[in-house]
Coordinates of C-alpha atoms and ligand atoms in Angstrom, one line a residue:
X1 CA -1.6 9.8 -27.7
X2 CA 1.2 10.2 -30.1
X3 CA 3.1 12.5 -27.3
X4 CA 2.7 10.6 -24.6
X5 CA 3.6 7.1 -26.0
X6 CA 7.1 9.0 -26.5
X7 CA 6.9 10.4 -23.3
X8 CA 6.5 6.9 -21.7
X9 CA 8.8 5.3 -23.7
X10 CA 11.5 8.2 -23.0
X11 CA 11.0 7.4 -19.3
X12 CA 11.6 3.5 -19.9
X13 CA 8.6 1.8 -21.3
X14 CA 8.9 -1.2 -23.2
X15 CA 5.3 -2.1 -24.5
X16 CA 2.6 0.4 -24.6
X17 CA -1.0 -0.4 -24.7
X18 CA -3.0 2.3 -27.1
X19 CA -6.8 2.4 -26.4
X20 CA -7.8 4.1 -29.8
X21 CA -11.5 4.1 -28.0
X22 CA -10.4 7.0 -26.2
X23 CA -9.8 9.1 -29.2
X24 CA -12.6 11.5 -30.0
X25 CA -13.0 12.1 -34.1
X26 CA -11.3 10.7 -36.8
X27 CA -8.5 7.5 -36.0
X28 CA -5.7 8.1 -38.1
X29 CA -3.9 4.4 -37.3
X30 CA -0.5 5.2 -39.7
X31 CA 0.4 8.5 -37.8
X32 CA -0.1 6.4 -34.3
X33 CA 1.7 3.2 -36.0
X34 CA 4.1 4.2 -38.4
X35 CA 6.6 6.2 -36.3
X36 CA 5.7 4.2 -32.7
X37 CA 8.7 4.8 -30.5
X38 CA 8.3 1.2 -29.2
X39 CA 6.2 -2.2 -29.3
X40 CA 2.5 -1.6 -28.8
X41 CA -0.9 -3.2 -27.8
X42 CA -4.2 -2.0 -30.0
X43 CA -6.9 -2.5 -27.9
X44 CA -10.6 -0.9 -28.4
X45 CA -12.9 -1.1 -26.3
X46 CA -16.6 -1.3 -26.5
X47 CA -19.1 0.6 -23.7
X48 CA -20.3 -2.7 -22.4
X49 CA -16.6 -3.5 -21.7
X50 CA -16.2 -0.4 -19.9
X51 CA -14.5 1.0 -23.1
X52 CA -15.3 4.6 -24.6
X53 CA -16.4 3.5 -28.5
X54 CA -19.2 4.9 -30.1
X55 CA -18.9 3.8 -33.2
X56 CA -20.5 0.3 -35.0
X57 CA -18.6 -3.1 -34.5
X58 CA -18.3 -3.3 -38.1
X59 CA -15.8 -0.2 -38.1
X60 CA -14.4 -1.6 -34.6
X61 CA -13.6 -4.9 -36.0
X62 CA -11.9 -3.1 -39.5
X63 CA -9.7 -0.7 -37.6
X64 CA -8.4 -4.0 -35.2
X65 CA -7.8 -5.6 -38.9
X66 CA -6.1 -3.0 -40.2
X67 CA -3.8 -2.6 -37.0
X68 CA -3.2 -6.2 -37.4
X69 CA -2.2 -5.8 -41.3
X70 CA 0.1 -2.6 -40.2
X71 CA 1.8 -5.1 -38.5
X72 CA 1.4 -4.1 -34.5
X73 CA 2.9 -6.6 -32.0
X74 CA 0.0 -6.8 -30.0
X75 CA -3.9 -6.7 -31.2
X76 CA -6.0 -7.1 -28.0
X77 CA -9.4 -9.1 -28.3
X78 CA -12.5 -9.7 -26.3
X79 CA -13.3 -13.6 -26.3
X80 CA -16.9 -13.1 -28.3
X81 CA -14.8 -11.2 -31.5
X82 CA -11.4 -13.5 -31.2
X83 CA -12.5 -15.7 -33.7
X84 CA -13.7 -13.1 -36.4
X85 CA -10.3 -11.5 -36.4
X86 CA -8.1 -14.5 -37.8
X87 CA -4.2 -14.1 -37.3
X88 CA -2.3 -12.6 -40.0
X89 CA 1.4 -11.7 -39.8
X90 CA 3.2 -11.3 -37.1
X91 CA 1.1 -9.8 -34.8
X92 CA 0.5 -11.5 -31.3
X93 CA -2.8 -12.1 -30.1
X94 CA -3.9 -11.1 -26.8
X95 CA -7.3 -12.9 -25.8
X96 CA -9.1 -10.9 -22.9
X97 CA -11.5 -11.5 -20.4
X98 CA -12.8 -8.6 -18.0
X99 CA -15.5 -9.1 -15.0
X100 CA -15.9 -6.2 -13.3
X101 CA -18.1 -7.8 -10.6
X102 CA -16.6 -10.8 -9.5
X103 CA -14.0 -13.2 -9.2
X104 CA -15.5 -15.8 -11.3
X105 CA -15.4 -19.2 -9.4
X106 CA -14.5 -21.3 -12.8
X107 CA -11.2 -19.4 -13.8
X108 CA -10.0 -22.2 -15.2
X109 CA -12.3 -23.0 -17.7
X110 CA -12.9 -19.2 -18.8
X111 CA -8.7 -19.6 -19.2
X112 CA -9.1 -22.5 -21.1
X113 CA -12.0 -21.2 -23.6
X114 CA -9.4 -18.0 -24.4
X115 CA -6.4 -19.9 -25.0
X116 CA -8.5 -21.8 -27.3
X117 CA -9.5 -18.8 -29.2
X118 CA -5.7 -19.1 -31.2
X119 CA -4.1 -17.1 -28.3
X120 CA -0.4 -16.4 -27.8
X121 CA -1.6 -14.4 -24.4
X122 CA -4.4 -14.9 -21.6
X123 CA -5.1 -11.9 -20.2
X124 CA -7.7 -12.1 -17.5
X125 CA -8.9 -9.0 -15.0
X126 CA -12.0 -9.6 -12.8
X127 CA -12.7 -7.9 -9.4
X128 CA -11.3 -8.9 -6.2
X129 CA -13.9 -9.3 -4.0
X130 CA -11.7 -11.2 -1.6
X131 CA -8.1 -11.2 -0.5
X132 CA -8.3 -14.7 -1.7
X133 CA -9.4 -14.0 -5.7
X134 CA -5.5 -12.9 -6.1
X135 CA -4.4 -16.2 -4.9
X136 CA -6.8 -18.4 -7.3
X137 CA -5.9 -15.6 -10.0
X138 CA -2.2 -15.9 -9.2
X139 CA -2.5 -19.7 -9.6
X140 CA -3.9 -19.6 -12.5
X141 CA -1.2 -17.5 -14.0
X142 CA 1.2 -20.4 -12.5
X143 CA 0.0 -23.2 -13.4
X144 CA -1.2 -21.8 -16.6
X145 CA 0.8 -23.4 -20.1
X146 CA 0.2 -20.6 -22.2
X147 CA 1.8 -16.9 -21.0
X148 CA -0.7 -14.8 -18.9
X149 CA -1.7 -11.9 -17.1
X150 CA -3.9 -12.4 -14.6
X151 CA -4.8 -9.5 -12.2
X152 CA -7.7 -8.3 -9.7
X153 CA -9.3 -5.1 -9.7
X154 CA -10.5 -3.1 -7.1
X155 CA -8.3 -2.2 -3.9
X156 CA -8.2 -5.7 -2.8
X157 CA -6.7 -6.4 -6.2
X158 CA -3.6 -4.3 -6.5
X159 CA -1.2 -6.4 -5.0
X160 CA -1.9 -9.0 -7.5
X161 CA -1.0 -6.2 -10.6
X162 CA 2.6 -6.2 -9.1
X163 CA 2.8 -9.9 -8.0
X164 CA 1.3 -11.2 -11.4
X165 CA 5.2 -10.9 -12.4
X166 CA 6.6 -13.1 -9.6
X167 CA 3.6 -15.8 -11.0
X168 CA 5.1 -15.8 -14.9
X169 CA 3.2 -13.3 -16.5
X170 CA 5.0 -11.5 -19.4
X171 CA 4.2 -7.9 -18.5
X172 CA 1.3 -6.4 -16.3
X173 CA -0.8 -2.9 -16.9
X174 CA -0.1 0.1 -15.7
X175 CA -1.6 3.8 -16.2
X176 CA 0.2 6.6 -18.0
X177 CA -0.4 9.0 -14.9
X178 CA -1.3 8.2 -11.4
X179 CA -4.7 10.8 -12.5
X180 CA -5.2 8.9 -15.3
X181 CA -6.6 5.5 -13.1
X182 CA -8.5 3.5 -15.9
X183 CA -9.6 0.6 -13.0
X184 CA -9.8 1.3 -9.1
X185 CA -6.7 -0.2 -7.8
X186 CA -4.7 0.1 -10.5
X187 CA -0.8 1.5 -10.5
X188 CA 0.8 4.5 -12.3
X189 CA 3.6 3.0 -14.5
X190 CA 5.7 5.6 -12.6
X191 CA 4.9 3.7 -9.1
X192 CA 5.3 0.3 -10.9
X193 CA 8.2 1.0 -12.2
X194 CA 9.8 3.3 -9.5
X195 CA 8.3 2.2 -6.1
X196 CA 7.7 -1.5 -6.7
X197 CA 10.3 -2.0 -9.6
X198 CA 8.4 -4.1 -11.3
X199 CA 10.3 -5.1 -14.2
X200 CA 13.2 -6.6 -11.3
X201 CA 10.3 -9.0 -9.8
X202 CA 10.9 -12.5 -10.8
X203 CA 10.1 -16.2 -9.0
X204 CA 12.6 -15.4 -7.2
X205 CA 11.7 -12.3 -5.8
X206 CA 10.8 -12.5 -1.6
X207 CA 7.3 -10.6 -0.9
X208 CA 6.4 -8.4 2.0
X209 CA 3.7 -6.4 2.6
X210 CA 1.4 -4.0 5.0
X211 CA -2.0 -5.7 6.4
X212 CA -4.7 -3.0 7.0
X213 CA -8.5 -1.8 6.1
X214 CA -8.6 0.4 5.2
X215 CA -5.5 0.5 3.3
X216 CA -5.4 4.3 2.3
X217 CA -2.1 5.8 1.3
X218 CA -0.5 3.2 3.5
X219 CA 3.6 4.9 3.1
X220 CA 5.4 1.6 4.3
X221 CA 5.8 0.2 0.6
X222 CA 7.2 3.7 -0.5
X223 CA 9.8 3.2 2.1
X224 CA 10.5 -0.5 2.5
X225 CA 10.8 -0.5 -1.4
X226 CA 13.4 2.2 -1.4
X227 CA 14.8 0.4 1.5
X228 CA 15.6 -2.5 -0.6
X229 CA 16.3 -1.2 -3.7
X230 CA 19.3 0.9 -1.7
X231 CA 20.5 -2.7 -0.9
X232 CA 19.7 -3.9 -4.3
X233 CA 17.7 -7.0 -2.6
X234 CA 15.4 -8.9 -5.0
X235 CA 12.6 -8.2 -3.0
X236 CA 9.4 -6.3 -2.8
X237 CA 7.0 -4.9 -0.4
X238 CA 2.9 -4.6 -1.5
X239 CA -0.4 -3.0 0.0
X240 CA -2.9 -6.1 0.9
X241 CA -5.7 -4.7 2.1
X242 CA -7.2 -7.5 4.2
X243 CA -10.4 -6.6 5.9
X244 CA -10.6 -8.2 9.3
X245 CA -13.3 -11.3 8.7
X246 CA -10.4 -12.4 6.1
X247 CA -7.2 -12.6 8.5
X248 CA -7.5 -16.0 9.0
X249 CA -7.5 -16.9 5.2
X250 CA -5.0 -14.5 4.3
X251 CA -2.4 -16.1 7.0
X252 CA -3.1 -19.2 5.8
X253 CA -2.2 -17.8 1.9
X254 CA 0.6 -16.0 3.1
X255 CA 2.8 -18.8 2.0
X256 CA 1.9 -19.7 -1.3
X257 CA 2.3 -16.0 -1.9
X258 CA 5.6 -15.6 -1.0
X259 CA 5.1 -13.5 2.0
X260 CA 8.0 -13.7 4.5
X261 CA 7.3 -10.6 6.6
X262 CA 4.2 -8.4 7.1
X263 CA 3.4 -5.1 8.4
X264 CA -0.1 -5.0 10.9
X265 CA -1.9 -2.2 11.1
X266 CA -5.5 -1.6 11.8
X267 CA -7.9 -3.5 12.1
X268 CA -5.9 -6.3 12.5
X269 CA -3.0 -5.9 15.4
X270 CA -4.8 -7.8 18.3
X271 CA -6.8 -10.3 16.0
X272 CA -3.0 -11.0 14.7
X273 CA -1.8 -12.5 17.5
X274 CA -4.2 -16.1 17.9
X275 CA -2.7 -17.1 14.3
X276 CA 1.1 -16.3 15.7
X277 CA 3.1 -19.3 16.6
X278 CA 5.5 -17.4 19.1
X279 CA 5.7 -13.6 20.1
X280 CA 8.5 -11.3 21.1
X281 CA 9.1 -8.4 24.0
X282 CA 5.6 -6.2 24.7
X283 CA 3.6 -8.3 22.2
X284 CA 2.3 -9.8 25.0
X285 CA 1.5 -7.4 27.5
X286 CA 0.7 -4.8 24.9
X287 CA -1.5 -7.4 23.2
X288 CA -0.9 -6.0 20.1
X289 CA 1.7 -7.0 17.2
X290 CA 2.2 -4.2 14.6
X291 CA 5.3 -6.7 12.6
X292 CA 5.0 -10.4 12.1
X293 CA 7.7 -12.4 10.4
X294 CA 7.2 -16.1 8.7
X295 CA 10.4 -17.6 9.1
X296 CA 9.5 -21.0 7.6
X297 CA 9.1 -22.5 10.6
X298 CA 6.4 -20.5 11.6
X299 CA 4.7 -16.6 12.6
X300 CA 6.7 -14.4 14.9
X301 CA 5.3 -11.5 16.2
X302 CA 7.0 -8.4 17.6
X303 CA 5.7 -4.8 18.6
X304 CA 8.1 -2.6 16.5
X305 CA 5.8 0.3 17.6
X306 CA 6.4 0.5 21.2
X307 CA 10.4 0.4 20.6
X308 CA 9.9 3.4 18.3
X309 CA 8.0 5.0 21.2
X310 CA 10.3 4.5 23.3
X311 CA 13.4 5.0 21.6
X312 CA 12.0 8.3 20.4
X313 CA 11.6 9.4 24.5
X314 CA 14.5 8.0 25.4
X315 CA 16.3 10.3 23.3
X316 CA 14.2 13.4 23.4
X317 CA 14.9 13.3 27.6
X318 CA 18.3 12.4 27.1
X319 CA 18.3 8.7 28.7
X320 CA 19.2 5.2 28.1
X321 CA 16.8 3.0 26.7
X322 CA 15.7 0.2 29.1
X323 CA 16.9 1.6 32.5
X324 CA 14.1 2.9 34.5
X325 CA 14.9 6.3 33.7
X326 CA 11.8 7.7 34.3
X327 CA 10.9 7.1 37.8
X328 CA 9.7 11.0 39.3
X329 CA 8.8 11.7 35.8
X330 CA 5.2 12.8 35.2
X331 CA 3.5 11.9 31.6
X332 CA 0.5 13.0 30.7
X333 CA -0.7 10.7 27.4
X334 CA -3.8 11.8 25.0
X335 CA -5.8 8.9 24.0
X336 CA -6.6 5.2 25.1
X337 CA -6.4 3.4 21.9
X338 CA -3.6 1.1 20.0
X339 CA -0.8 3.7 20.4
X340 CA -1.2 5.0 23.2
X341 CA -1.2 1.4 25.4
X342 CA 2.1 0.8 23.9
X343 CA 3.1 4.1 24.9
X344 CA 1.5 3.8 28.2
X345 CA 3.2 0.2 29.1
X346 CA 6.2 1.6 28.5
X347 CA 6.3 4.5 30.6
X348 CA 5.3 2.9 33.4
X349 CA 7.8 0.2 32.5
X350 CA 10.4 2.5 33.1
X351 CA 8.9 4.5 36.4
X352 CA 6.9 7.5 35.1
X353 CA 3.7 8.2 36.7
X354 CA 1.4 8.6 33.9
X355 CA -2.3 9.6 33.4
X356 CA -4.4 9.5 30.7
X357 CA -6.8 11.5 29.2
X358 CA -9.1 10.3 26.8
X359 CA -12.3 11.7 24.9
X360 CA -14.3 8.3 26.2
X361 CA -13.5 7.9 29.5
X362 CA -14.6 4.7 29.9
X363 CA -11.4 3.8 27.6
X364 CA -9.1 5.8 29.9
X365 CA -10.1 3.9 33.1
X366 CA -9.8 0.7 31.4
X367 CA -5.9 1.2 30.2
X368 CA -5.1 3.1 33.6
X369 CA -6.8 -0.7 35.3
X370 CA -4.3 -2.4 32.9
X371 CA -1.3 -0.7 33.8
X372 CA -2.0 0.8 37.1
X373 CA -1.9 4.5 35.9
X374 CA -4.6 7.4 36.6
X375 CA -6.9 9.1 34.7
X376 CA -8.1 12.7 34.4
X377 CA -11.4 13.3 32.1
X378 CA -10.4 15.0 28.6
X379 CA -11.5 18.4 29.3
X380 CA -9.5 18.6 32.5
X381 CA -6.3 17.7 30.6
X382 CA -4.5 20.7 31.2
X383 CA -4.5 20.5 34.7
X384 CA -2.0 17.8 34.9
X385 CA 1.4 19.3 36.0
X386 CA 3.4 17.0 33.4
X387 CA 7.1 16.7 32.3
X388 CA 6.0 14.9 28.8
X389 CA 3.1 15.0 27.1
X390 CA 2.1 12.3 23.6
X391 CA -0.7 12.8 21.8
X392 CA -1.7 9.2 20.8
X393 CA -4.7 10.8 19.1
X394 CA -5.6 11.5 15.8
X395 CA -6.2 15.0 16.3
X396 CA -3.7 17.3 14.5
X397 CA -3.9 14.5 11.6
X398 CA -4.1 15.7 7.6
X399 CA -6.1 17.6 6.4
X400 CA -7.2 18.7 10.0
X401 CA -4.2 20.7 10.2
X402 CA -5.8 23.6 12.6
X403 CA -6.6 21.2 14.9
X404 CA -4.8 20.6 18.4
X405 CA -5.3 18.4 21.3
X406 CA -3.3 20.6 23.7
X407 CA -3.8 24.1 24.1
X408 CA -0.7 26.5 23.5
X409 CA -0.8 28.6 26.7
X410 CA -0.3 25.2 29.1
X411 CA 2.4 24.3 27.9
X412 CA 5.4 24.7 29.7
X413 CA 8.7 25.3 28.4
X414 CA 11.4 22.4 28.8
X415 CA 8.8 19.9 28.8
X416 CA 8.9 17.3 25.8
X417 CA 5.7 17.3 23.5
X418 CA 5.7 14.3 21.2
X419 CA 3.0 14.0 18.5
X420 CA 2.6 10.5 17.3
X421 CA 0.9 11.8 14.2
X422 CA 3.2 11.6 10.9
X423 CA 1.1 13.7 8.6
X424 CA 1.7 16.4 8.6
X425 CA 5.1 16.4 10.7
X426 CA 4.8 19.6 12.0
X427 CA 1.2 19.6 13.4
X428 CA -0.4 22.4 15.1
X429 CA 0.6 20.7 18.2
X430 CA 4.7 20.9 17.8
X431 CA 4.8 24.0 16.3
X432 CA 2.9 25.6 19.4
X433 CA 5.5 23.2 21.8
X434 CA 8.7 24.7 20.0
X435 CA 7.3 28.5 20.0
X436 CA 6.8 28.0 23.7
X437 CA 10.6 26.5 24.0
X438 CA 9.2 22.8 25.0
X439 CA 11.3 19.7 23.5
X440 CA 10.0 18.7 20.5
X441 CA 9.5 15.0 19.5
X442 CA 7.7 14.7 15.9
X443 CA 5.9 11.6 15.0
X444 CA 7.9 11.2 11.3
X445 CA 10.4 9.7 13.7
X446 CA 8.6 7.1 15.6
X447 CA 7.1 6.1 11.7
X448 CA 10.8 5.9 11.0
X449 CA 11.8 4.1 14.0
X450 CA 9.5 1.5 13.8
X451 CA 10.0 1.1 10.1
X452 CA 13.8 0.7 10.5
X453 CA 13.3 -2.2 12.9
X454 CA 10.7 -4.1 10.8
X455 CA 13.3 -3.6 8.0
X456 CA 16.2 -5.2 10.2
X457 CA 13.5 -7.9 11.3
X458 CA 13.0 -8.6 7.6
X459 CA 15.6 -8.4 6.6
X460 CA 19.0 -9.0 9.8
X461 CA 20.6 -5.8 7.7
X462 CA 20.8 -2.4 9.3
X463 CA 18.4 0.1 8.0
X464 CA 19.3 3.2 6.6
X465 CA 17.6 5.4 8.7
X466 CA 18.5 8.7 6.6
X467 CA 17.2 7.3 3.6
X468 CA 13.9 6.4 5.0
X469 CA 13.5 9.6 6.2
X470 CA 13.9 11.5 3.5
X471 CA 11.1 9.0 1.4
X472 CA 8.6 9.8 4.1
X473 CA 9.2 13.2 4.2
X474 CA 9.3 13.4 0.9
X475 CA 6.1 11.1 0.6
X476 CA 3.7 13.0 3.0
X477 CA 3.5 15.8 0.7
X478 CA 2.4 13.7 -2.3
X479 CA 0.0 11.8 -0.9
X480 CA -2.2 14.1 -0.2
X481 CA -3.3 14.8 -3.8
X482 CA -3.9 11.1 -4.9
X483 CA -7.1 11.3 -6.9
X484 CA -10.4 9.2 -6.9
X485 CA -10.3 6.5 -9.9
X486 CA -12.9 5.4 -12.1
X487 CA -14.4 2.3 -12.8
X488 CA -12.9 0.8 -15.8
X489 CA -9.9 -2.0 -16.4
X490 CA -8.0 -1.4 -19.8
Ligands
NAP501 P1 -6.9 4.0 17.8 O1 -6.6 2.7 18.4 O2 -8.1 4.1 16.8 O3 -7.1 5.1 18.9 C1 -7.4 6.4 18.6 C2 -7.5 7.2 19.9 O4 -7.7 8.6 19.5 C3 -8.6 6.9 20.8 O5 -8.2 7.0 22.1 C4 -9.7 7.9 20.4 O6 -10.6 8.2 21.5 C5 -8.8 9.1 20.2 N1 -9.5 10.1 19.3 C6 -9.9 9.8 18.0 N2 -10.4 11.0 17.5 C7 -10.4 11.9 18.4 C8 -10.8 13.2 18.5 N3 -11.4 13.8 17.4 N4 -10.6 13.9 19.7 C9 -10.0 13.3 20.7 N5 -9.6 12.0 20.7 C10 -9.8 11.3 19.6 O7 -5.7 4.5 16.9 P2 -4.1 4.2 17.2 O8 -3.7 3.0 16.4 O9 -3.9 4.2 18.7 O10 -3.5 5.5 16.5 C11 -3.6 6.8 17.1 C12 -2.7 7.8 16.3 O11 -1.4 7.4 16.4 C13 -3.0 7.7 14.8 O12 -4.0 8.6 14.4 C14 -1.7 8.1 14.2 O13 -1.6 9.5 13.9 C15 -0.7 7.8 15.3 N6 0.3 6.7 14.9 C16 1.5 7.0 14.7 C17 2.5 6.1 14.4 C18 3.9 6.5 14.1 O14 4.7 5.6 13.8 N7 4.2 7.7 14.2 C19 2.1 4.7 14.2 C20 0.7 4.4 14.5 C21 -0.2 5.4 14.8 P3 -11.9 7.3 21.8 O15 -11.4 6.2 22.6 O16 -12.8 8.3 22.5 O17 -12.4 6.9 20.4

């Protein structure tokens, strides 16, 4: 404990929280206080708090004393012991509340019993059940009149960890190591501090984010932070995993939490579109908005995903964008989902004569209907004679690296094989197109593409396209080994 609190502190924290419940055997509290590299928290937590001590609350409430008498800046205290442990010194009391359930509906009053309890900090984490617990937790932390840190657990919760700084609170929690999770949702101080840059957030700070559900390893906070830190813009970008039934309460929240420009990814990029109050380009005839922007007058909507698309075949066959370029051109497109009917519109936008093939078929015929294209069933793919072929499947996708949707031997060299799928970038599919000398078109650079635009929507500044990149590349390797966390909030 000793060697990491120096380790933390030597990479830039300020205040570290010690759970002495997580040593095994004998608790020596000088060695861990006498020398401490910074300010600290003493917190001990029992089982039934999701804490690791086995020993009696007699010798849990004398090692909080004695911590308190060796003068730590921070004693931590659940609400039923806060008034056995008086104040002494200059220690600050932190009064805690944890429910790992629920959002409880009466936050308020649960604020109002700890503050009582001789508090100079609230500090309140309960389970997000809804998008909408951050918001009445967030409020709390307001409108609250003594310093607090109120935050959600769970997936739904993490945004309100990072947020909880634009709201007032005086610091938030985060884990020594990204494998060292103590609470589902929770941050590594490493992504706090380097990927959201907590300690620049402020009421000032503008907030963006990416709508999905899942949420996963969603990468566009990795780049869209980087993006703006590069600018040095006080603003900050955060996963909100919104499952779909809650769209309509999360647009409506939007506002009070600062939100200026959102991301859309599945579930929600259709659904999006009834709570938009005006809609750019392809939105329409796509009928699907992947970027929406509140502009204080209202929600615009835009389809950053098709311009990537398109920009990304307009310069793999060496054309101008918007001319109908195409026209003669023969494209052959794998799948019938989200993707691919941008793809699809746009092709035939600019003259290609496109089919699709798609493992339902039913799927196929309906997207050919709506853009007046043909279909060929899946397992006669290979028969089509085509001059560009996208696979707008997931097939190929991490960790189903050996997978393909194309077989090697049809394809042709000179063609243009673009893979829509980002992780990995070179997929099974691309490395077989570029051994048999076809044009190469990787889907890193459609994530890029439509990333850079959502940035310039965001933000009117040109995005630095090298930067964002090198984060994702950099980023797709990492991911991959992001561990499971356990259930427990510090
Ligand atoms: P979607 O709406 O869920 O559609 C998925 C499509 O893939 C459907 O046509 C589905 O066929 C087909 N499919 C799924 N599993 C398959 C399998 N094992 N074999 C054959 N076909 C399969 O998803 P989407 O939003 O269009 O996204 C599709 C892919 O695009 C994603 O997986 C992602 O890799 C890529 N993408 C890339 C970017 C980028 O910027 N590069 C952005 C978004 C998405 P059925 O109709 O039969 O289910």
């Amino acid at each position: 404990m000793i060697h990491e609190h120096r380790h933390l502190v030597e990479h830039g924290a300020e205040l570290v929280e010690l759970r002495l419940d997580y040593i095994i055997g004998q608790i020596s509290l000088k060695r861990l206080l006498v020398e401490r590299p910074s300010p600290v928290i003493v917190t001990c937590r029992r089982p039934e708090d999701r804490g690791k001590w086995s020993g009696t609350e007699e010798a849990r409430a004398t090692l909080l004393r004695h911590s308190i008498a060796l003068g730590v800046e921070y004693v931590d205290l659940e609400e039923d012991v806060a008034a056995q442990i008086p104040r002494f010194g200059s220690t600050k009391r932190i009064i805690s509340f944890h429910d790992f359930g629920k959002t409880p509906d009466n936050l308020a009053d649960i604020h109002r019993r700890l503050a009582d309890l001789d508090a100079d900090i609230v500090k309140m984490a309960t389970m997000a059940n809804s998008p909408h617990d951050n918001v009445r937790m967030l409020r709390l932390v307001r409108d609250a009149d003594i310093p607090t840190i109120g935050m959600c657990m769970g997936e739904m919760g993490t945004c309100s960890r990072i947020l909880v700084g634009k709201f007032g609170a005086p610091f938030t929690y985060a884990t020594f190591h990204h494998e060292r999770a103590l609470a589902p949702g929770q941050l590594s101080y490493h992504d706090m501090k380097h990927n959201y840059r907590y300690d620049q957030i402020d009421r000032q700070t503008d907030v963006y984010g990416v709508i999905a559900d899942p949420i996963g390893h969603s990468l566009s906070p990795i780049i869209h932070n980087a993006c703006f830190e590069h600018f040095g813009m006080n603003r900050v970008y955060v996963p909100l995993r919104i499952p779909r039934e809650e769209l309509d309460q999360f647009m409506e929240n939007a506002n009070e939490l600062g939100i200026l420009g959102i991301s859309v990814t599945i579930p929600h990029k259709e659904a999006v579109i009834r709570k938009l109050n005006k809609v750019h380009g392809a939105v329409r005839s796509i009928n699907a908005a992947n970027t929406v922007v509140f502009n204080g007058k209202g929600a615009v909507g835009y389809n950053t995903d098709y311009h990537a698309a398109m920009q990304c075949i307009d310069v793999a066959m060496g054309i101008e964008a918007t001319k109908q370029l195409l026209a003669g051109k023969t494209a052959l497109v794998l799948g019938a989902g989200g993707v691919a009917k941008a793809i699809v519109f746009g092709l035939t936008r600019r003259g290609a004569e496109v089919t699709i093939a798609n493992r339902s078929q039913e799927r196929a015929e309906q997207l050919a209907a709506d853009f007046d294209c043909q279909t060929i069933s899946w397992a006669r793919r290979h028969a089509v004679n085509a001059d560009l072929i996208i696979n707008a499947t997931p097939v190929g996708m991490h960790p189903n690296v050996d997978e393909t949707p194309y077989e090697k031997r049809y394809l042709r060299p000179g063609i243009v094989v673009f893979d829509t799928v980002y992780n990995p970038e070179s997929t099974l599919l691309l490395k077989d197109a570029f051994q048999q000398n076809c044009k190469v078109v990787t889907g890193v650079e459609m994530f890029v593409r439509q990333a850079a635009r959502q940035f310039q929507l965001f933000t009117g500044q040109e995005p630095p396209m090298e930067l964002m990149r090198e984060t994702l590349k950099r980023t797709t390797g990492a991911v991959k080994m992001q561990p499971k966390a356990e259930e427990d909030e510090g």
